[in-house]
């Protein structure tokens, strides 16, 4: 990744990403995860709303403070790219929370172990997303036409989200989970936080191991949407990685904070579809600029991108909560 960061430095005006910047950033993220592991996950327990609220605020504050550092060292435009990427990734993560809830319910994960499942699953997702980001950065540095593919994929994803927004979500085990079940025997019951136990003379996986595989593999699939989306905002692998990292790290506590509120965000998928479609169009326009087939004025700037994304999320949230409140009042009267 250090090599990719050096290449991206020429493309990202003002941000000097030397090897020690990567090292310091990765070290800081590791400290945050270790802090979470030691304080929150030291003893399995049911995470309360108050505890989750404090940690969500803490991670958001860390992400915002990191952005100020990006602003100081890289300038206004680079900071806007980071904040836009972070907000986009975080909003996409909120939509993913519903799938996490469905998986937790499907595997009947005890509430005291859910934080551990999310922590390990997201650690795996960070590793895989790092690989995706490295590969994506290499592709866009070598082939301009990749932007057309990313843009078209995001437009297709946006249309798909709108089409299936009214469909009932039900978890179906993916190929990875099915393979794990086929290769390894799995116990019926949980054994605390243990992922394997020895019984009847052989090693068994516990449901804890299988649900971690389910969460981790599901988040890898989510990356297929989110990584092209953030590359539509910035092509700097450093900014792409840290925006993803902060969004994922705050996702665990957001899971416990939002709870049933995710069901009330009924228009969230529509809003995210609009955002993905907008970024897809931006990627295609960017590619057309590289081939010099569109005028210079036809360009979507970083400030415009940030404004559109914030406006769409605000309208989506307000409309969703208003509709949920109206439906609840109608149900109470009937």
Short mmCIF file of C-alpha atoms in Angstrom, two decimals:
data_model
loop_
_atom_site.label_atom_id
_atom_site.label_comp_id
_atom_site.label_asym_id
_atom_site.label_seq_id
_atom_site.Cartn_x
_atom_site.Cartn_y
_atom_site.Cartn_z
CA UNK A 1 0.00 0.00 0.00
CA UNK A 2 2.94 2.33 0.63
CA UNK A 3 3.87 2.14 -3.06
CA UNK A 4 0.28 2.95 -4.04
CA UNK A 5 0.25 5.91 -1.68
CA UNK A 6 3.40 7.28 -3.29
CA UNK A 7 1.76 7.01 -6.72
CA UNK A 8 -1.42 8.68 -5.50
CA UNK A 9 0.59 11.57 -4.04
CA UNK A 10 1.06 12.98 -7.51
CA UNK A 11 -2.69 12.88 -8.07
CA UNK A 12 -3.69 14.33 -4.68
CA UNK A 13 -2.49 17.89 -4.46
CA UNK A 14 -0.90 18.89 -1.15
CA UNK A 15 -1.09 15.57 0.70
CA UNK A 16 2.34 14.12 1.41
CA UNK A 17 1.75 10.44 2.21
CA UNK A 18 5.16 9.13 3.19
CA UNK A 19 5.65 5.70 4.69
CA UNK A 20 5.54 7.07 8.23
CA UNK A 21 2.09 8.60 7.58
CA UNK A 22 0.79 5.16 6.66
CA UNK A 23 2.57 3.62 9.64
CA UNK A 24 1.26 6.22 12.10
CA UNK A 25 -2.29 5.93 10.73
CA UNK A 26 -2.34 2.13 10.87
CA UNK A 27 -0.84 2.27 14.36
CA UNK A 28 -3.51 4.72 15.52
CA UNK A 29 -6.31 2.55 14.10
CA UNK A 30 -4.79 -0.49 15.82
CA UNK A 31 -4.72 1.38 19.14
CA UNK A 32 -8.41 2.31 18.74
CA UNK A 33 -9.34 -1.29 18.04
CA UNK A 34 -7.25 -2.51 20.97
CA UNK A 35 -8.90 0.08 23.21
CA UNK A 36 -12.31 -1.16 22.12
CA UNK A 37 -11.24 -4.78 22.66
CA UNK A 38 -9.86 -4.14 26.15
CA UNK A 39 -12.61 -1.85 27.45
CA UNK A 40 -15.80 -2.98 25.72
CA UNK A 41 -15.11 -6.58 24.81
CA UNK A 42 -13.02 -7.60 27.82
CA UNK A 43 -16.04 -9.22 29.41
CA UNK A 44 -18.97 -10.37 27.23
CA UNK A 45 -22.06 -8.34 28.09
CA UNK A 46 -25.15 -6.84 26.52
CA UNK A 47 -24.24 -3.41 25.15
CA UNK A 48 -26.60 -0.73 26.47
CA UNK A 49 -27.95 2.23 24.49
CA UNK A 50 -25.97 4.63 26.67
CA UNK A 51 -22.72 2.74 26.19
CA UNK A 52 -23.26 2.47 22.44
CA UNK A 53 -24.08 6.20 22.20
CA UNK A 54 -20.80 7.18 23.87
CA UNK A 55 -18.73 4.94 21.60
CA UNK A 56 -20.53 6.12 18.45
CA UNK A 57 -19.80 9.72 19.40
CA UNK A 58 -16.20 8.77 20.18
CA UNK A 59 -15.59 7.14 16.78
CA UNK A 60 -17.32 9.96 14.90
CA UNK A 61 -15.18 12.47 16.81
CA UNK A 62 -12.04 10.50 15.89
CA UNK A 63 -13.05 10.50 12.22
CA UNK A 64 -13.76 14.25 12.28
CA UNK A 65 -10.49 15.03 14.07
CA UNK A 66 -8.58 12.92 11.56
CA UNK A 67 -10.22 14.98 8.82
CA UNK A 68 -8.92 18.16 10.46
CA UNK A 69 -5.45 16.65 10.32
CA UNK A 70 -5.96 15.89 6.62
CA UNK A 71 -7.09 19.50 6.16
CA UNK A 72 -4.00 20.85 7.93
CA UNK A 73 -1.48 18.72 6.04
CA UNK A 74 -3.26 18.32 2.70
CA UNK A 75 -5.48 21.35 2.31
CA UNK A 76 -9.15 22.13 1.84
CA UNK A 77 -9.84 20.02 -1.27
CA UNK A 78 -8.24 16.87 0.13
CA UNK A 79 -10.19 17.22 3.39
CA UNK A 80 -13.45 17.58 1.45
CA UNK A 81 -12.62 14.35 -0.39
CA UNK A 82 -12.00 12.56 2.91
CA UNK A 83 -15.16 13.83 4.61
CA UNK A 84 -17.30 13.06 1.54
CA UNK A 85 -15.86 9.56 1.34
CA UNK A 86 -16.37 8.96 5.06
CA UNK A 87 -20.00 10.13 4.99
CA UNK A 88 -20.70 7.98 1.94
CA UNK A 89 -19.14 4.86 3.48
CA UNK A 90 -20.88 5.45 6.81
CA UNK A 91 -24.28 5.87 5.16
CA UNK A 92 -23.78 2.70 3.12
CA UNK A 93 -22.81 0.93 6.36
CA UNK A 94 -26.11 1.93 7.98
CA UNK A 95 -27.96 0.08 5.22
CA UNK A 96 -25.75 -2.94 5.87
CA UNK A 97 -26.79 -2.99 9.54
CA UNK A 98 -30.13 -4.49 8.59
CA UNK A 99 -28.38 -7.46 7.00
CA UNK A 100 -26.26 -7.85 10.14
CA UNK A 101 -29.42 -7.91 12.25
CA UNK A 102 -30.97 -10.54 10.00
CA UNK A 103 -27.81 -12.69 10.26
CA UNK A 104 -27.69 -12.33 14.06
CA UNK A 105 -31.34 -13.32 14.28
CA UNK A 106 -30.91 -16.23 11.88
CA UNK A 107 -28.05 -17.67 13.93
CA UNK A 108 -29.77 -16.80 17.24
CA UNK A 109 -26.61 -15.10 18.55
CA UNK A 110 -26.94 -14.33 22.29
CA UNK A 111 -26.91 -10.56 22.84
CA UNK A 112 -23.84 -10.74 25.11
CA UNK A 113 -21.76 -12.19 22.26
CA UNK A 114 -22.94 -9.97 19.42
CA UNK A 115 -20.26 -7.34 19.93
CA UNK A 116 -17.52 -9.98 19.69
CA UNK A 117 -19.03 -11.31 16.45
CA UNK A 118 -19.11 -7.82 14.91
CA UNK A 119 -15.59 -7.00 16.09
CA UNK A 120 -13.98 -10.07 14.52
CA UNK A 121 -16.11 -9.83 11.40
CA UNK A 122 -15.16 -6.20 10.84
CA UNK A 123 -11.47 -6.91 11.43
CA UNK A 124 -11.69 -9.45 8.61
CA UNK A 125 -13.53 -6.91 6.48
CA UNK A 126 -10.76 -4.35 7.03
CA UNK A 127 -8.18 -6.80 5.74
CA UNK A 128 -10.20 -7.73 2.66
CA UNK A 129 -11.14 -4.12 1.91
CA UNK A 130 -7.46 -3.19 2.11
CA UNK A 131 -6.79 -5.78 -0.59
CA UNK A 132 -9.69 -4.52 -2.73
CA UNK A 133 -8.48 -0.93 -2.38
CA UNK A 134 -4.94 -1.86 -3.41
CA UNK A 135 -6.21 -3.72 -6.47
CA UNK A 136 -8.67 -0.95 -7.36
CA UNK A 137 -5.98 1.74 -7.07
CA UNK A 138 -3.69 -0.21 -9.38
CA UNK A 139 -6.46 -0.62 -11.94
CA UNK A 140 -7.50 3.03 -12.06
CA UNK A 141 -3.86 4.14 -12.23
CA UNK A 142 -3.26 1.91 -15.26
CA UNK A 143 -6.59 1.90 -17.13
CA UNK A 144 -8.87 4.90 -17.51
CA UNK A 145 -11.70 2.73 -18.88
CA UNK A 146 -12.07 1.15 -15.42
CA UNK A 147 -13.99 4.30 -14.44
CA UNK A 148 -16.63 3.40 -17.03
CA UNK A 149 -16.98 -0.06 -15.47
CA UNK A 150 -17.19 1.31 -11.92
CA UNK A 151 -19.71 3.95 -13.00
CA UNK A 152 -21.91 1.49 -14.88
CA UNK A 153 -21.79 -0.95 -11.96
CA UNK A 154 -22.90 1.75 -9.50
CA UNK A 155 -25.78 2.77 -11.80
CA UNK A 156 -26.84 -0.89 -12.07
CA UNK A 157 -26.61 -1.25 -8.27
CA UNK A 158 -28.70 1.89 -7.77
CA UNK A 159 -31.43 0.60 -10.10
CA UNK A 160 -31.38 -2.80 -8.36
CA UNK A 161 -31.75 -1.18 -4.92
CA UNK A 162 -34.83 0.76 -6.04
CA UNK A 163 -36.41 -2.32 -7.63
CA UNK A 164 -36.08 -4.52 -4.56
CA UNK A 165 -36.70 -1.90 -1.88
CA UNK A 166 -40.11 -3.37 -1.10
CA UNK A 167 -38.97 -6.97 -1.06
CA UNK A 168 -38.74 -8.82 2.23
CA UNK A 169 -35.12 -9.33 3.28
CA UNK A 170 -34.35 -12.86 4.36
CA UNK A 171 -30.89 -14.20 5.05
CA UNK A 172 -29.69 -16.98 2.79
CA UNK A 173 -26.35 -18.55 3.53
CA UNK A 174 -23.76 -17.70 0.90
CA UNK A 175 -21.34 -20.11 -0.76
CA UNK A 176 -18.60 -19.51 1.84
CA UNK A 177 -20.87 -20.36 4.78
CA UNK A 178 -22.26 -23.41 3.00
CA UNK A 179 -18.72 -24.61 2.27
CA UNK A 180 -17.74 -24.21 5.95
CA UNK A 181 -20.76 -26.24 7.05
CA UNK A 182 -19.96 -28.90 4.48
CA UNK A 183 -16.28 -29.27 5.40
CA UNK A 184 -16.49 -28.92 9.20
CA UNK A 185 -19.00 -30.32 11.70
CA UNK A 186 -20.84 -27.61 13.62
CA UNK A 187 -22.24 -27.95 17.14
CA UNK A 188 -25.88 -27.22 17.89
CA UNK A 189 -25.23 -24.84 20.79
CA UNK A 190 -22.92 -21.91 21.50
CA UNK A 191 -19.98 -22.51 23.83
CA UNK A 192 -19.37 -19.00 25.08
CA UNK A 193 -17.07 -17.12 22.72
CA UNK A 194 -15.23 -20.29 21.70
CA UNK A 195 -15.11 -20.91 17.97
CA UNK A 196 -14.05 -24.55 18.22
CA UNK A 197 -14.57 -27.32 20.77
CA UNK A 198 -13.38 -30.89 20.98
CA UNK A 199 -16.11 -33.51 21.26
CA UNK A 200 -16.46 -37.19 20.39
CA UNK A 201 -12.77 -37.38 19.58
CA UNK A 202 -12.75 -34.66 16.92
CA UNK A 203 -12.73 -30.89 16.54
CA UNK A 204 -16.07 -29.14 16.00
CA UNK A 205 -16.84 -25.58 14.94
CA UNK A 206 -19.34 -23.69 17.07
CA UNK A 207 -22.12 -21.48 15.69
CA UNK A 208 -19.94 -18.54 16.83
CA UNK A 209 -17.36 -19.42 14.14
CA UNK A 210 -20.00 -19.83 11.45
CA UNK A 211 -21.73 -16.52 12.20
CA UNK A 212 -18.37 -14.71 12.12
CA UNK A 213 -17.76 -16.21 8.68
CA UNK A 214 -21.25 -15.06 7.64
CA UNK A 215 -20.69 -11.50 8.89
CA UNK A 216 -17.20 -11.25 7.41
CA UNK A 217 -18.17 -12.65 4.01
CA UNK A 218 -21.28 -10.46 3.88
CA UNK A 219 -19.18 -7.35 4.49
CA UNK A 220 -16.79 -8.39 1.74
CA UNK A 221 -19.80 -8.42 -0.60
CA UNK A 222 -20.78 -4.97 0.66
CA UNK A 223 -17.30 -3.77 -0.34
CA UNK A 224 -18.13 -4.57 -3.96
CA UNK A 225 -20.55 -1.60 -3.84
CA UNK A 226 -18.72 0.73 -1.47
CA UNK A 227 -15.19 0.58 -2.91
CA UNK A 228 -16.20 1.71 -6.44
CA UNK A 229 -18.41 4.38 -4.81
CA UNK A 230 -15.61 5.97 -2.83
CA UNK A 231 -13.21 5.76 -5.78
CA UNK A 232 -15.74 8.00 -7.48
CA UNK A 233 -15.01 10.59 -4.79
CA UNK A 234 -11.24 10.23 -4.45
CA UNK A 235 -8.65 8.10 -6.19
CA UNK A 236 -6.18 8.34 -3.33
CA UNK A 237 -5.88 4.87 -1.72
CA UNK A 238 -4.87 6.43 1.60
CA UNK A 239 -8.09 8.46 1.85
CA UNK A 240 -10.14 5.52 0.58
CA UNK A 241 -8.70 3.22 3.23
CA UNK A 242 -9.03 5.55 6.24
CA UNK A 243 -12.60 6.53 5.27
CA UNK A 244 -13.52 2.85 5.11
CA UNK A 245 -11.68 2.10 8.36
CA UNK A 246 -13.43 4.81 10.39
CA UNK A 247 -16.82 3.88 8.92
CA UNK A 248 -16.33 0.21 9.79
CA UNK A 249 -14.93 0.86 13.26
CA UNK A 250 -17.96 2.91 14.23
CA UNK A 251 -20.34 0.39 12.73
CA UNK A 252 -20.31 -2.03 15.68
CA UNK A 253 -21.59 0.48 18.21
CA UNK A 254 -24.03 1.95 15.69
CA UNK A 255 -25.54 -1.53 15.40
CA UNK A 256 -26.53 -1.48 19.08
CA UNK A 257 -27.52 2.18 19.07
CA UNK A 258 -29.91 2.09 16.13
CA UNK A 259 -31.49 -1.30 16.82
CA UNK A 260 -35.05 -1.21 15.56
CA UNK A 261 -34.59 2.33 14.22
CA UNK A 262 -33.09 0.85 11.05
CA UNK A 263 -36.54 -0.52 10.19
CA UNK A 264 -37.93 3.01 10.41
CA UNK A 265 -35.50 4.33 7.79
CA UNK A 266 -37.82 3.00 5.10
CA UNK A 267 -36.53 5.33 2.38
CA UNK A 268 -32.86 4.73 3.14
CA UNK A 269 -32.39 2.33 0.22
CA UNK A 270 -33.90 4.91 -2.14
CA UNK A 271 -31.58 7.62 -0.82
CA UNK A 272 -28.54 5.37 -1.13
CA UNK A 273 -29.61 4.44 -4.66
CA UNK A 274 -29.68 8.14 -5.55
CA UNK A 275 -26.21 8.60 -4.04
CA UNK A 276 -24.75 5.58 -5.86
CA UNK A 277 -26.35 6.70 -9.11
CA UNK A 278 -24.95 10.22 -8.64
CA UNK A 279 -21.44 8.89 -8.00
CA UNK A 280 -21.77 6.50 -10.95
CA UNK A 281 -22.55 9.45 -13.24
CA UNK A 282 -19.62 11.36 -11.73
CA UNK A 283 -17.27 8.45 -12.50
CA UNK A 284 -18.44 8.26 -16.12
CA UNK A 285 -18.04 12.02 -16.58
CA UNK A 286 -14.54 11.79 -15.09
CA UNK A 287 -13.63 9.05 -17.58
CA UNK A 288 -15.02 11.11 -20.46
CA UNK A 289 -12.84 14.02 -19.33
CA UNK A 290 -9.80 11.76 -19.49
CA UNK A 291 -10.65 11.01 -23.13
CA UNK A 292 -11.35 14.73 -23.80
CA UNK A 293 -14.83 14.17 -25.21
CA UNK A 294 -16.77 16.49 -22.86
CA UNK A 295 -16.34 20.23 -22.17
CA UNK A 296 -14.36 21.37 -19.12
CA UNK A 297 -17.39 22.96 -17.47
CA UNK A 298 -19.19 19.60 -17.32
CA UNK A 299 -17.65 18.41 -14.10
CA UNK A 300 -18.95 17.46 -10.65
CA UNK A 301 -16.67 19.02 -8.03
CA UNK A 302 -15.95 17.79 -4.52
CA UNK A 303 -18.05 20.44 -2.77
CA UNK A 304 -21.00 19.68 -5.02
CA UNK A 305 -20.61 15.96 -4.27
CA UNK A 306 -20.56 16.59 -0.52
CA UNK A 307 -23.60 18.87 -0.74
CA UNK A 308 -25.63 16.41 -2.81
CA UNK A 309 -24.83 13.47 -0.51
CA UNK A 310 -25.67 15.40 2.67
CA UNK A 311 -28.89 16.75 1.15
CA UNK A 312 -30.04 13.30 -0.01
CA UNK A 313 -29.31 11.75 3.41
CA UNK A 314 -31.12 14.57 5.22
CA UNK A 315 -34.23 14.36 3.02
CA UNK A 316 -34.22 10.55 3.22
CA UNK A 317 -33.97 10.52 7.02
CA UNK A 318 -36.65 13.18 7.59
CA UNK A 319 -39.05 11.59 5.09
CA UNK A 320 -38.49 8.10 6.56
CA UNK A 321 -39.12 9.17 10.15
CA UNK A 322 -42.18 11.20 9.14
CA UNK A 323 -43.62 8.23 7.24
CA UNK A 324 -42.90 5.84 10.13
CA UNK A 325 -44.57 8.20 12.59
CA UNK A 326 -47.60 8.54 10.34
CA UNK A 327 -47.88 4.78 9.93
CA UNK A 328 -47.62 4.27 13.70
CA UNK A 329 -50.40 6.81 14.32
CA UNK A 330 -52.59 5.15 11.69
CA UNK A 331 -51.97 1.74 13.28
CA UNK A 332 -52.82 3.11 16.74
CA UNK A 333 -56.17 4.46 15.50
CA UNK A 334 -57.17 1.22 13.79
#
